[in-house]
Amino acid sequence: MGVWDIKDGALIANKKQDNPLARKYWEVVTKTLPNDLLNTYVSSFRLFTDGIDEDLGGINPMNDLNSKWQVDLDITDMDISSNEPIHILNYTHTLIHEFGHLLTLNASQVEPTEDEYQDDTRGYLTAEGYAKKNSYLGQYVNQFWSPRLLYQWDRIDKKWNQRRKLRLLYRFYLKHQHAFVTDYAAESPEEDIAEAWTFFVLSDKPKSKSIKEKKVLFFYQFPELVERRTHIRSRLQHIPLDYLNNFKSSREY
Ligand SMILES: [Zn+2]
């Protein structure tokens, strides 16, 4: 569909592309998500489609320093012309999830490295580098991913056969269902924190203390994240009811 440059949070028109379409989508992004992180880190915006479901969107670093990022959105999944609360909720979930990646993997959170294999003394190794010890992801993995759980997951993650890997990941999720907010959260610690962050924003504060609820409660210890939650919620037209318990889906971001 096209790729556009973003400068200080503004979309730069691109001669050969459908600029009005891109502006409409970018406006939904900037109206929903806190602008400070977008302005600092997002340098590129891509619209694509692979039909309904499959890939809904993504966010990817554009350099090794994790200082510039591209936001990708599937325009078929993200039907911004719809007034249906369920459609709006689905793409809002995607936007908040992608923002969760930017929040937890940006240059201030993750230390770039040449290491291909994790040096345990340096913490958790993401595709973008080591999660700093005091980063959100560093603390999250420390609290929720025991060495044993990480080992079990890593053995699955290393499988080269994608279909087999997905089957094993789903089995891994079923075995630890009480610990993951969605099946997709079991894909990796990075997806786990992005999904838990999404439920932190969209759900009421959990009252009981199962592991998945503790994962949502994790974010309440950071006043700046509570502020971001309030900000995003103030921009939403519909806040779902008991989202954590009502959510049922198997999707990829
Ligand atoms: Zn994701």
PDB file of C-alpha atoms in Angstrom, residues 11 33 44 49-50 53 77 82 89 147 152 179 185 192-193 196-197 202 233 236 239 245-246:
ATOM      1  CA  LEU A  11       3.363  12.317   8.273  1.00  0.00           C
ATOM      2  CA  LEU A  33      -1.553   6.789  21.558  1.00  0.00           C
ATOM      3  CA  SER A  44       8.275   5.467   9.268  1.00  0.00           C
ATOM      4  CA  THR A  49      -2.842  -5.870   3.891  1.00  0.00           C
ATOM      5  CA  ASP A  50      -2.759  -9.664   3.914  1.00  0.00           C
ATOM      6  CA  ASP A  53      -6.588 -11.592  10.328  1.00  0.00           C
ATOM      7  CA  ASP A  77      -8.075  -5.566   9.842  1.00  0.00           C
ATOM      8  CA  SER A  82     -16.580   1.263  11.093  1.00  0.00           C
ATOM      9  CA  LEU A  89     -11.961  -2.422  20.116  1.00  0.00           C
ATOM     10  CA  PRO A 147      14.768 -19.755  34.385  1.00  0.00           C
ATOM     11  CA  GLN A 152      11.045 -24.577  28.241  1.00  0.00           C
ATOM     12  CA  ALA A 179      -0.205 -17.285  33.611  1.00  0.00           C
ATOM     13  CA  ALA A 185       1.160 -13.752  25.024  1.00  0.00           C
ATOM     14  CA  ASP A 192       3.710 -11.345  26.898  1.00  0.00           C
ATOM     15  CA  ILE A 193       4.541  -7.871  28.203  1.00  0.00           C
ATOM     16  CA  ALA A 196      -0.328  -7.613  29.554  1.00  0.00           C
ATOM     17  CA  TRP A 197       0.252  -3.889  28.945  1.00  0.00           C
ATOM     18  CA  LEU A 202      -8.157  -1.655  28.586  1.00  0.00           C
ATOM     19  CA  ARG A 233      -8.464   5.659  28.073  1.00  0.00           C
ATOM     20  CA  LEU A 236     -11.333   5.949  23.717  1.00  0.00           C
ATOM     21  CA  ILE A 239     -14.036   0.892  27.202  1.00  0.00           C
ATOM     22  CA  ASN A 245     -12.026 -12.313  31.319  1.00  0.00           C
ATOM     23  CA  ASN A 246     -14.098 -11.701  28.205  1.00  0.00           C
TER      24      ASN A 246
END
